[in-house]
Short mmCIF file of C-alpha atoms in Angstrom, two decimals:
data_model
loop_
_atom_site.label_atom_id
_atom_site.label_comp_id
_atom_site.label_asym_id
_atom_site.label_seq_id
_atom_site.Cartn_x
_atom_site.Cartn_y
_atom_site.Cartn_z
CA UNK S 1 -23.40 -3.37 -30.63
CA UNK S 2 -22.66 -5.64 -27.65
CA UNK S 3 -22.32 -4.24 -24.13
CA UNK S 4 -18.75 -4.25 -22.87
CA UNK S 5 -19.66 -2.75 -19.49
CA UNK S 6 -23.09 -3.09 -17.97
CA UNK S 7 -24.41 -1.85 -14.62
CA UNK S 8 -27.58 -3.46 -13.26
CA UNK S 9 -29.20 -1.71 -10.28
CA UNK S 10 -25.85 -0.83 -8.77
CA UNK S 11 -25.77 0.94 -5.44
CA UNK S 12 -22.66 2.07 -3.60
CA UNK S 13 -22.68 3.04 0.06
CA UNK S 14 -19.91 3.96 2.46
CA UNK S 15 -21.17 2.91 5.89
CA UNK S 16 -24.50 4.78 6.16
CA UNK S 17 -23.97 7.18 3.24
CA UNK S 18 -25.41 6.18 -0.11
CA UNK S 19 -23.17 7.70 -2.78
CA UNK S 20 -24.61 6.05 -5.91
CA UNK S 21 -28.13 4.66 -6.12
CA UNK S 22 -29.79 2.39 -8.62
CA UNK S 23 -27.32 2.92 -11.47
CA UNK S 24 -28.23 1.22 -14.76
CA UNK S 25 -26.38 1.75 -18.02
CA UNK S 26 -24.43 0.03 -20.78
CA UNK S 27 -21.22 0.96 -22.58
CA UNK S 28 -20.66 -0.62 -25.98
CA UNK S 29 -17.53 -2.05 -27.53
CA UNK S 30 -15.30 0.59 -29.10
CA UNK S 31 -17.31 3.42 -27.55
CA UNK S 32 -15.80 6.58 -26.05
CA UNK S 33 -17.88 7.29 -22.96
CA UNK S 34 -17.23 10.44 -20.93
CA UNK S 35 -18.41 11.05 -17.38
CA UNK S 36 -18.84 14.60 -16.14
CA UNK S 37 -20.20 16.02 -12.91
CA UNK S 38 -19.43 18.14 -9.88
CA UNK S 39 -16.59 17.09 -7.55
CA UNK S 40 -17.42 14.64 -4.79
CA UNK S 41 -20.52 13.23 -6.50
CA UNK S 42 -18.95 9.80 -7.14
CA UNK S 43 -17.46 9.86 -10.66
CA UNK S 44 -14.17 8.29 -9.54
CA UNK S 45 -16.08 5.77 -7.41
CA UNK S 46 -18.15 4.83 -10.47
CA UNK S 47 -14.95 4.36 -12.48
CA UNK S 48 -13.38 2.27 -9.71
CA UNK S 49 -16.51 0.10 -9.63
CA UNK S 50 -16.15 -0.52 -13.37
CA UNK S 51 -12.42 -1.24 -12.93
CA UNK S 52 -13.11 -3.82 -10.19
CA UNK S 53 -11.23 -1.88 -7.52
CA UNK S 54 -14.38 -1.32 -5.45
CA UNK S 55 -17.17 -3.82 -4.86
CA UNK S 56 -20.73 -2.49 -5.18
CA UNK S 57 -22.95 -2.59 -2.09
CA UNK S 58 -25.80 -3.87 -4.27
CA UNK S 59 -26.41 -4.80 -7.90
CA UNK S 60 -24.38 -6.39 -10.67
CA UNK S 61 -21.49 -5.16 -12.81
CA UNK S 62 -21.04 -7.14 -16.01
CA UNK S 63 -17.86 -6.96 -18.04
CA UNK S 64 -18.33 -8.55 -21.47
CA UNK S 65 -21.36 -10.33 -20.05
CA UNK S 66 -19.58 -11.78 -16.99
CA UNK S 67 -20.56 -10.75 -13.47
CA UNK S 68 -17.33 -9.40 -12.05
CA UNK S 69 -18.15 -10.13 -8.40
CA UNK S 70 -19.93 -13.42 -8.88
CA UNK S 71 -17.38 -15.59 -10.63
CA UNK S 72 -14.32 -17.69 -9.80
CA UNK S 73 -11.20 -15.74 -8.69
CA UNK S 74 -9.33 -16.84 -11.83
CA UNK S 75 -12.17 -15.60 -14.04
CA UNK S 76 -12.20 -12.29 -12.17
CA UNK S 77 -8.47 -11.95 -12.74
CA UNK S 78 -8.99 -12.66 -16.43
CA UNK S 79 -11.62 -9.88 -16.53
CA UNK S 80 -9.33 -7.46 -14.67
CA UNK S 81 -6.60 -8.11 -17.21
CA UNK S 82 -8.90 -6.93 -19.97
CA UNK S 83 -8.90 -3.48 -18.39
CA UNK S 84 -6.35 -0.74 -17.90
CA UNK S 85 -6.60 2.46 -15.90
CA UNK S 86 -4.97 5.85 -15.77
CA UNK S 87 -5.48 7.21 -12.25
CA UNK S 88 -6.25 10.82 -11.44
CA UNK S 89 -2.85 11.31 -9.76
CA UNK S 90 -1.27 8.75 -12.07
CA UNK S 91 -0.48 6.28 -9.22
CA UNK S 92 2.96 5.59 -10.65
CA UNK S 93 5.27 3.32 -8.68
CA UNK S 94 7.78 5.89 -7.47
CA UNK S 95 10.44 3.35 -6.54
CA UNK S 96 10.52 2.02 -10.12
CA UNK S 97 11.94 3.73 -13.20
CA UNK S 98 9.77 4.79 -16.14
CA UNK S 99 10.67 1.58 -17.99
CA UNK S 100 10.06 -0.61 -14.94
CA UNK S 101 6.65 1.00 -14.39
CA UNK S 102 5.53 -0.11 -17.85
CA UNK S 103 7.22 -3.50 -17.46
CA UNK S 104 5.56 -4.14 -14.05
CA UNK S 105 2.20 -5.48 -15.30
CA UNK S 106 3.89 -7.62 -17.96
CA UNK S 107 6.35 -9.08 -15.43
CA UNK S 108 3.61 -9.78 -12.90
CA UNK S 109 0.87 -11.04 -15.16
CA UNK S 110 2.28 -12.44 -18.38
CA UNK S 111 4.75 -15.21 -19.11
CA UNK S 112 6.69 -13.06 -21.59
CA UNK S 113 10.48 -13.30 -21.67
CA UNK S 114 12.51 -10.33 -20.40
CA UNK S 115 13.62 -9.63 -23.97
CA UNK S 116 10.01 -9.46 -25.18
CA UNK S 117 9.04 -7.27 -22.20
CA UNK S 118 11.85 -4.80 -22.96
CA UNK S 119 10.75 -4.67 -26.59
CA UNK S 120 7.14 -3.97 -25.56
CA UNK S 121 8.22 -1.35 -23.00
CA UNK S 122 10.14 0.53 -25.71
CA UNK S 123 7.19 0.23 -28.09
CA UNK S 124 4.68 1.71 -25.62
CA UNK S 125 7.04 4.46 -24.46
CA UNK S 126 7.65 5.33 -28.11
CA UNK S 127 3.87 5.44 -28.66
CA UNK S 128 3.45 8.00 -25.88
CA UNK S 129 6.64 9.78 -26.89
CA UNK S 130 8.69 9.44 -23.69
CA UNK S 131 11.19 6.76 -24.69
CA UNK S 132 14.02 9.17 -23.84
CA UNK S 133 12.94 9.01 -20.15
CA UNK S 134 13.25 5.20 -19.95
CA UNK S 135 15.79 5.18 -17.11
CA UNK S 136 14.38 8.13 -15.13
CA UNK S 137 12.16 7.88 -12.05
CA UNK S 138 8.59 9.28 -12.11
CA UNK S 139 9.47 12.23 -9.87
CA UNK S 140 12.20 13.26 -12.32
CA UNK S 141 9.78 13.87 -15.21
CA UNK S 142 7.14 16.57 -15.83
CA UNK S 143 3.40 16.28 -15.09
CA UNK S 144 2.58 15.78 -18.76
CA UNK S 145 5.20 13.05 -19.08
CA UNK S 146 3.82 11.38 -15.95
CA UNK S 147 0.38 11.29 -17.61
CA UNK S 148 1.94 9.75 -20.71
CA UNK S 149 3.72 7.20 -18.55
CA UNK S 150 0.43 6.40 -16.78
CA UNK S 151 -1.19 5.85 -20.19
CA UNK S 152 1.69 3.62 -21.34
CA UNK S 153 1.35 1.51 -18.18
CA UNK S 154 -2.43 1.28 -18.60
CA UNK S 155 -1.86 0.01 -22.15
CA UNK S 156 0.89 -2.45 -21.22
CA UNK S 157 -1.39 -5.49 -21.11
CA UNK S 158 -3.14 -4.33 -24.29
CA UNK S 159 -6.55 -4.13 -22.61
CA UNK S 160 -9.81 -3.80 -24.49
CA UNK S 161 -11.27 -1.36 -21.97
CA UNK S 162 -9.32 1.63 -20.69
CA UNK S 163 -10.40 3.96 -17.90
CA UNK S 164 -9.07 7.50 -17.71
CA UNK S 165 -9.69 9.28 -14.41
CA UNK S 166 -9.37 12.98 -15.24
CA UNK S 167 -6.49 12.58 -17.72
CA UNK S 168 -6.02 16.33 -18.15
CA UNK S 169 -6.11 17.31 -14.46
CA UNK S 170 -3.40 19.79 -13.58
CA UNK S 171 -2.10 20.14 -17.13
CA UNK S 172 -1.81 23.30 -19.22
CA UNK S 173 -4.30 23.65 -22.13
CA UNK S 174 -1.78 22.66 -24.81
CA UNK S 175 -0.55 19.58 -22.94
CA UNK S 176 -4.19 18.68 -22.13
CA UNK S 177 -5.07 18.76 -25.79
CA UNK S 178 -2.01 16.70 -26.69
CA UNK S 179 -2.92 14.09 -24.06
CA UNK S 180 -6.50 13.85 -25.35
CA UNK S 181 -5.27 13.51 -28.93
CA UNK S 182 -2.89 10.78 -27.78
CA UNK S 183 -5.78 8.98 -26.03
CA UNK S 184 -7.92 9.19 -29.19
CA UNK S 185 -5.07 8.03 -31.46
CA UNK S 186 -4.35 5.02 -29.22
CA UNK S 187 -8.09 4.23 -29.01
CA UNK S 188 -8.24 4.13 -32.80
CA UNK S 189 -5.09 2.03 -33.12
CA UNK S 190 -6.13 -0.50 -30.49
CA UNK S 191 -9.88 -0.33 -31.18
CA UNK S 192 -10.47 -0.17 -27.43
CA UNK S 193 -13.43 1.04 -25.39
CA UNK S 194 -12.61 4.12 -23.36
CA UNK S 195 -14.37 5.51 -20.35
CA UNK S 196 -13.06 8.85 -19.17
CA UNK S 197 -13.81 11.38 -16.46
CA UNK S 198 -13.16 15.02 -17.13
CA UNK S 199 -14.48 18.35 -15.98
CA UNK S 200 -12.91 20.17 -18.91
CA UNK S 201 -15.92 20.48 -21.22
CA UNK S 202 -13.83 21.21 -24.33
CA UNK S 203 -11.83 18.02 -23.81
CA UNK S 204 -15.04 16.13 -22.98
CA UNK S 205 -16.62 17.21 -26.29
CA UNK S 206 -13.38 16.33 -28.10
CA UNK S 207 -13.35 12.79 -26.68
CA UNK S 208 -16.94 11.68 -26.30
CA UNK S 209 -19.20 9.51 -28.42
CA UNK S 210 -21.63 9.59 -25.52
CA UNK S 211 -21.69 11.47 -22.23
CA UNK S 212 -23.24 11.06 -18.79
CA UNK S 213 -23.38 13.20 -15.69
CA UNK S 214 -23.07 11.92 -12.12
CA UNK S 215 -25.07 14.05 -9.71
CA UNK S 216 -27.11 13.50 -6.53
CA UNK S 217 -26.24 9.80 -6.60
CA UNK S 218 -27.78 9.37 -10.07
CA UNK S 219 -26.30 8.85 -13.50
CA UNK S 220 -27.94 11.02 -16.15
CA UNK S 221 -27.12 9.76 -19.63
CA UNK S 222 -26.96 13.00 -21.57
CA UNK S 223 -26.33 11.47 -25.01
CA UNK S 224 -23.84 12.53 -27.66
CA UNK S 225 -22.12 15.91 -27.69
CA UNK S 226 -24.99 17.68 -29.47
CA UNK S 227 -27.64 16.13 -27.22
CA UNK S 228 -25.63 17.01 -24.11
CA UNK S 229 -25.33 20.63 -25.23
CA UNK S 230 -29.11 20.77 -25.75
CA UNK S 231 -30.02 18.85 -22.57
CA UNK S 232 -32.96 20.21 -20.62
CA UNK S 233 -32.04 19.07 -17.09
CA UNK S 234 -31.16 22.31 -15.21
CA UNK S 235 -28.30 20.53 -13.38
CA UNK S 236 -26.72 19.51 -16.69
CA UNK S 237 -27.27 22.99 -18.13
CA UNK S 238 -25.67 24.67 -15.11
CA UNK S 239 -22.70 22.29 -15.09
CA UNK S 240 -21.78 22.40 -18.78
CA UNK S 241 -22.06 26.18 -18.92
CA UNK S 242 -20.44 26.71 -15.53
CA UNK S 243 -23.21 29.00 -14.22
CA UNK S 244 -22.74 30.13 -10.64
CA UNK S 245 -26.46 30.08 -9.85
CA UNK S 246 -28.64 27.01 -10.24
CA UNK S 247 -29.66 23.73 -8.60
CA UNK S 248 -26.06 22.52 -8.14
CA UNK S 249 -25.17 25.52 -5.99
CA UNK S 250 -28.51 25.85 -4.24
CA UNK S 251 -27.03 25.35 -0.78
CA UNK S 252 -23.78 27.20 -1.27
CA UNK S 253 -22.71 30.74 -0.49
CA UNK S 254 -22.68 31.70 -4.18
CA UNK S 255 -26.40 31.17 -4.57
CA UNK S 256 -27.26 32.57 -1.15
CA UNK O 1 -13.68 6.18 26.25
CA UNK O 2 -16.15 3.63 24.93
CA UNK O 3 -15.34 4.71 21.36
CA UNK O 4 -11.63 4.24 22.05
CA UNK O 5 -12.26 0.72 23.40
CA UNK O 6 -14.34 -0.12 20.34
CA UNK O 7 -11.55 1.29 18.15
CA UNK O 8 -8.93 -0.88 19.86
CA UNK O 9 -11.07 -4.02 19.53
CA UNK O 10 -11.72 -3.10 15.90
CA UNK O 11 -7.96 -2.77 15.32
CA UNK O 12 -7.22 -6.12 16.97
CA UNK O 13 -9.82 -7.75 14.74
CA UNK O 14 -8.45 -5.88 11.73
CA UNK O 15 -4.86 -7.02 12.34
CA UNK O 16 -6.04 -10.62 12.87
CA UNK O 17 -8.01 -10.68 9.59
CA UNK O 18 -5.15 -8.96 7.79
CA UNK O 19 -2.70 -11.59 9.06
CA UNK O 20 -5.08 -14.32 7.96
CA UNK O 21 -5.05 -12.80 4.47
CA UNK O 22 -1.25 -12.46 4.51
CA UNK O 23 -0.76 -16.09 5.57
CA UNK O 24 -3.33 -17.34 3.07
CA UNK O 25 -1.61 -15.43 0.28
CA UNK O 26 1.80 -16.67 1.50
CA UNK O 27 0.63 -20.27 1.24
CA UNK O 28 -1.33 -20.00 -2.01
CA UNK O 29 0.78 -17.53 -3.97
CA UNK O 30 4.07 -16.87 -2.21
CA UNK O 31 6.34 -14.05 -3.28
CA UNK O 32 9.76 -14.82 -4.70
CA UNK O 33 12.85 -15.49 -2.58
CA UNK O 34 14.68 -12.58 -4.22
CA UNK O 35 11.89 -10.14 -3.26
CA UNK O 36 12.15 -11.25 0.39
CA UNK O 37 15.94 -11.02 0.38
CA UNK O 38 15.73 -7.59 -1.22
CA UNK O 39 13.45 -6.30 1.55
CA UNK O 40 15.46 -8.01 4.29
CA UNK O 41 18.65 -6.43 3.01
CA UNK O 42 17.04 -2.97 2.73
CA UNK O 43 15.69 -3.02 6.30
CA UNK O 44 18.88 -4.51 7.75
CA UNK O 45 21.18 -1.97 6.12
CA UNK O 46 18.84 0.85 7.11
CA UNK O 47 18.96 -0.01 10.81
CA UNK O 48 22.17 -1.94 11.43
CA UNK O 49 24.29 0.91 12.79
CA UNK O 50 21.56 2.38 15.03
CA UNK O 51 20.60 -1.04 16.38
CA UNK O 52 24.22 -1.92 17.12
CA UNK O 53 24.70 1.40 18.89
CA UNK O 54 21.48 1.06 20.86
CA UNK O 55 22.41 -2.51 21.84
CA UNK O 56 25.88 -1.42 22.96
CA UNK O 57 24.49 1.26 25.25
CA UNK O 58 21.72 -0.97 26.63
CA UNK O 59 24.44 -3.36 27.81
CA UNK O 60 26.44 -0.45 29.19
CA UNK O 61 23.44 0.91 31.12
CA UNK O 62 22.67 -2.50 32.61
CA UNK O 63 26.26 -2.87 33.82
CA UNK O 64 26.25 0.58 35.42
CA UNK O 65 22.95 -0.18 37.18
CA UNK O 66 24.10 -3.60 38.42
CA UNK O 67 27.46 -2.20 39.57
CA UNK O 68 25.68 0.08 42.02
CA UNK O 69 23.67 -2.86 43.41
CA UNK O 70 26.20 -5.68 43.57
CA UNK O 71 29.11 -3.55 44.85
CA UNK O 72 27.12 -2.98 48.08
CA UNK O 73 27.31 -6.70 48.73
CA UNK O 74 30.90 -7.12 47.54
CA UNK O 75 29.71 -9.31 44.72
CA UNK O 76 31.26 -7.53 41.75
CA UNK O 77 32.38 -10.92 40.44
CA UNK O 78 28.76 -11.66 39.55
CA UNK O 79 28.37 -8.39 37.64
CA UNK O 80 28.99 -9.86 34.18
CA UNK O 81 26.60 -12.77 34.70
CA UNK O 82 23.79 -10.68 36.13
CA UNK O 83 24.07 -7.83 33.63
CA UNK O 84 24.30 -10.20 30.66
CA UNK O 85 21.40 -12.34 31.86
CA UNK O 86 19.18 -9.30 32.44
CA UNK O 87 20.12 -7.85 29.09
CA UNK O 88 19.61 -11.01 27.07
CA UNK O 89 16.36 -12.08 28.68
CA UNK O 90 14.57 -8.81 29.19
CA UNK O 91 15.93 -5.35 28.67
CA UNK O 92 17.89 -5.92 25.46
CA UNK O 93 15.09 -7.33 23.28
CA UNK O 94 12.59 -4.83 24.69
CA UNK O 95 14.61 -1.64 24.19
CA UNK O 96 15.98 -2.66 20.81
CA UNK O 97 12.48 -3.63 19.64
CA UNK O 98 11.22 -0.20 20.74
CA UNK O 99 13.93 1.43 18.69
CA UNK O 100 13.14 -0.72 15.66
CA UNK O 101 9.44 0.08 15.98
CA UNK O 102 10.33 3.75 15.64
CA UNK O 103 12.64 3.20 12.69
CA UNK O 104 11.50 0.16 10.68
CA UNK O 105 7.84 0.31 11.75
CA UNK O 106 7.40 4.01 11.05
CA UNK O 107 9.25 3.80 7.73
CA UNK O 108 7.22 0.84 6.51
CA UNK O 109 3.83 2.22 7.52
CA UNK O 110 4.69 5.60 5.95
CA UNK O 111 5.82 3.89 2.73
CA UNK O 112 2.71 1.68 2.49
CA UNK O 113 0.42 4.53 3.58
CA UNK O 114 1.81 6.75 0.83
CA UNK O 115 1.30 3.94 -1.68
CA UNK O 116 -2.32 3.68 -0.49
CA UNK O 117 -3.19 7.38 -0.63
CA UNK O 118 -1.47 7.88 -4.00
CA UNK O 119 -3.57 4.98 -5.37
CA UNK O 120 -0.51 2.81 -6.12
CA UNK O 121 -2.20 -0.09 -4.30
CA UNK O 122 -5.35 0.42 -6.39
CA UNK O 123 -3.14 0.45 -9.48
CA UNK O 124 -1.68 -2.95 -8.53
CA UNK O 125 -5.23 -4.32 -8.04
CA UNK O 126 -6.32 -2.81 -11.33
CA UNK O 127 -3.46 -4.54 -13.14
CA UNK O 128 -4.88 -7.87 -11.97
CA UNK O 129 -2.11 -8.43 -9.41
CA UNK O 130 -2.55 -9.06 -5.68
CA UNK O 131 -1.13 -6.19 -3.56
CA UNK O 132 -0.80 -8.49 -0.53
CA UNK O 133 1.47 -10.76 -2.57
CA UNK O 134 3.29 -7.94 -4.33
CA UNK O 135 4.00 -5.46 -1.55
CA UNK O 136 2.90 -6.80 1.85
CA UNK O 137 4.31 -10.33 1.88
CA UNK O 138 7.91 -9.42 0.95
CA UNK O 139 7.91 -6.60 3.51
CA UNK O 140 6.27 -8.72 6.21
CA UNK O 141 8.75 -11.59 5.88
CA UNK O 142 11.64 -9.17 5.29
CA UNK O 143 10.87 -7.21 8.47
CA UNK O 144 10.61 -10.39 10.55
CA UNK O 145 13.90 -11.77 9.25
CA UNK O 146 15.79 -8.51 9.48
CA UNK O 147 14.33 -7.50 12.85
CA UNK O 148 15.22 -10.91 14.27
CA UNK O 149 18.74 -10.55 12.87
CA UNK O 150 19.05 -6.94 14.09
CA UNK O 151 17.78 -7.81 17.57
CA UNK O 152 20.32 -10.64 17.76
CA UNK O 153 23.11 -8.27 16.63
CA UNK O 154 21.83 -5.75 19.19
CA UNK O 155 22.01 -8.35 21.97
CA UNK O 156 25.52 -9.34 20.93
CA UNK O 157 26.57 -5.68 21.00
CA UNK O 158 24.94 -5.24 24.40
CA UNK O 159 27.25 -7.90 25.81
CA UNK O 160 30.23 -5.96 24.47
CA UNK O 161 28.81 -2.70 25.86
CA UNK O 162 28.37 -4.34 29.26
CA UNK O 163 31.87 -5.79 29.18
CA UNK O 164 33.47 -2.44 28.27
CA UNK O 165 31.53 -0.62 31.00
CA UNK O 166 32.50 -3.36 33.47
CA UNK O 167 36.16 -2.66 32.77
CA UNK O 168 35.93 1.15 32.57
CA UNK O 169 33.24 1.97 35.17
CA UNK O 170 33.40 -0.93 37.61
CA UNK O 171 37.13 -1.55 37.36
CA UNK O 172 36.98 -5.33 36.95
CA UNK O 173 38.98 -7.43 34.52
CA UNK O 174 37.60 -9.20 31.45
CA UNK O 175 38.19 -12.56 33.14
CA UNK O 176 36.23 -11.49 36.22
CA UNK O 177 33.39 -10.14 34.10
CA UNK O 178 32.91 -13.27 32.02
CA UNK O 179 33.63 -15.83 34.77
CA UNK O 180 30.03 -16.27 35.97
CA UNK O 181 28.31 -15.67 32.68
CA UNK O 182 28.09 -19.42 31.82
CA UNK O 183 26.65 -20.16 35.30
CA UNK O 184 24.00 -17.45 35.27
CA UNK O 185 23.16 -17.19 31.58
CA UNK O 186 21.58 -20.58 30.86
CA UNK O 187 20.74 -21.88 27.38
CA UNK O 188 17.08 -21.30 28.33
CA UNK O 189 17.86 -17.59 28.87
CA UNK O 190 19.39 -17.37 25.42
CA UNK O 191 16.48 -19.24 23.81
CA UNK O 192 14.00 -17.05 25.72
CA UNK O 193 15.80 -13.90 24.52
CA UNK O 194 15.86 -15.09 20.91
CA UNK O 195 12.22 -16.22 21.10
CA UNK O 196 11.31 -12.74 22.35
CA UNK O 197 13.22 -11.23 19.44
CA UNK O 198 11.15 -13.32 17.02
CA UNK O 199 7.83 -12.48 18.71
CA UNK O 200 8.63 -8.75 18.83
CA UNK O 201 9.64 -8.84 15.16
CA UNK O 202 6.30 -10.51 14.32
CA UNK O 203 4.33 -7.91 16.31
CA UNK O 204 6.24 -5.08 14.63
CA UNK O 205 5.82 -6.48 11.11
CA UNK O 206 2.11 -7.22 11.48
CA UNK O 207 1.15 -3.84 12.98
CA UNK O 208 3.20 -1.64 10.65
CA UNK O 209 2.07 -3.41 7.47
CA UNK O 210 -1.59 -3.39 8.62
CA UNK O 211 -1.60 0.28 9.58
CA UNK O 212 0.22 1.40 6.43
CA UNK O 213 -1.89 -0.73 4.09
CA UNK O 214 -5.13 0.61 5.58
CA UNK O 215 -4.16 4.29 5.74
CA UNK O 216 -6.80 6.68 4.42
CA UNK O 217 -7.18 10.38 3.80
CA UNK O 218 -4.05 11.86 2.23
CA UNK O 219 -1.00 13.17 4.08
CA UNK O 220 -2.91 13.43 7.37
CA UNK O 221 -3.91 9.78 7.07
CA UNK O 222 -0.32 8.70 6.47
CA UNK O 223 0.77 10.71 9.52
CA UNK O 224 -1.93 9.05 11.62
CA UNK O 225 -0.88 5.61 10.37
CA UNK O 226 2.72 6.29 11.41
CA UNK O 227 1.74 7.54 14.87
CA UNK O 228 -0.66 4.60 15.36
CA UNK O 229 2.09 2.21 14.28
CA UNK O 230 4.51 3.62 16.87
CA UNK O 231 1.93 3.55 19.68
CA UNK O 232 0.35 0.17 18.91
CA UNK O 233 3.71 -1.49 18.27
CA UNK O 234 5.06 -0.37 21.62
CA UNK O 235 1.93 -1.50 23.44
CA UNK O 236 1.96 -4.77 21.48
CA UNK O 237 5.63 -5.37 22.30
CA UNK O 238 5.11 -4.74 26.03
CA UNK O 239 2.17 -7.17 26.10
CA UNK O 240 4.13 -9.71 24.04
CA UNK O 241 7.04 -9.29 26.49
CA UNK O 242 4.77 -10.09 29.40
CA UNK O 243 3.39 -13.19 27.65
CA UNK O 244 6.80 -14.45 26.52
CA UNK O 245 8.30 -13.80 29.97
CA UNK O 246 5.56 -15.92 31.52
CA UNK O 247 6.22 -18.68 28.98
CA UNK O 248 9.99 -18.36 29.56
CA UNK O 249 9.56 -18.70 33.32
CA UNK O 250 7.40 -21.80 32.91
CA UNK O 251 9.98 -23.37 30.60
CA UNK O 252 12.74 -22.45 33.05
CA UNK O 253 10.84 -24.10 35.91
CA UNK O 254 10.44 -27.26 33.85
CA UNK O 255 14.19 -27.34 33.19
CA UNK O 256 15.08 -26.72 36.84
CA UNK O 257 12.86 -29.64 37.92
#
């Protein structure tokens, strides 16, 4: 399998603080890769690095073999257009209607006619089952529908790589499951590569071909679901089982 | 104190680099005419009534102040000319720009700041579009156009406010009020006033878009961006007023020679 996303010695610092150090990994085409890890350890930053929103302090990020930050602006744009992202808080354009949110990337990026765009908008909204909300604004629909809308917008340019930043955050268990099933169905239909962050272990096991944990500035590739469940690293063990005591809570009140 | 100075220098550098990026984007990939008109219309409609009212009362205040001075010398006939000149060249643009900085500046930086902290700007980047082109450029040009238009409307209203107060408060006729306006209010005064309007609009647009676009840290960050916008815009406008006044005086001297 060829690498769709590849990190080579990537380091990310904010001023003096090193958040991610010496990150090396590959994600293959069509793979479902899930990132887990405690809050504030840099999972979202890692996702934003992959999505080209943040520039690494050091190292290379290759998307389909092309260095994202060492190419011509037009080539970078072409790479960006191969990717879609669902943000943690959806990042919907609140001044645009549901339909306009999905149409936005097509209007800005493609040369499609308005008729074609409207047809595509209806297709994607139908796919995520919120076509009835076409004319509503994002703040007029429920949290679950906002997630669906975020997914529809991420899919609008029919990208090969889709990033999901905590797609089930703030949703009830039934809606969470429905969203994950929707993500998996769309992944199958579009044969896309998905990279998702979640702290809901059940949903992580449901989605993942392969998993990794971000902790202490490192990326621990934990393997497939079975391998992750049997992993020996005490940090991984504590996190996936949700134990209060262990290396992740060494300096917190709970452990003290 | 030293940290504050460093912060201010950092902000000046930040605004300059941000403007460079805005101009570069404007030249390379300009936004559409309809987007600019849309923003211009939004800002104008939002602030037209308050600007007109503020302008009216600025003119009225100037007339009241000048009445007290000129009546001591029996020179009420010069009231209209002096009040109008002072309003057009100095007080009008300054006070109306202050009001706009509170309304247009705060609104824009809050809107952009919210877009930043809710990751809408990241979403635009992620879709392969340029947020400077998509959201900053139309607002920047729209604010300059509408602020210039609003300041001009405000100045026009200030003349009416001054005239009404001249009749009501000072007891002079319309003819008396306007008689010396053409002698005292020179074309250079009008050009200086309009030039100031343009410069203030530029200062307002650049600071509010910069502060909003670079907001960080959730609701608190948006609040800070709005406060910073109000403070920095007012300071920027006062400094710009001083610079443009100096330029205006030099131009005036050239004309008088």
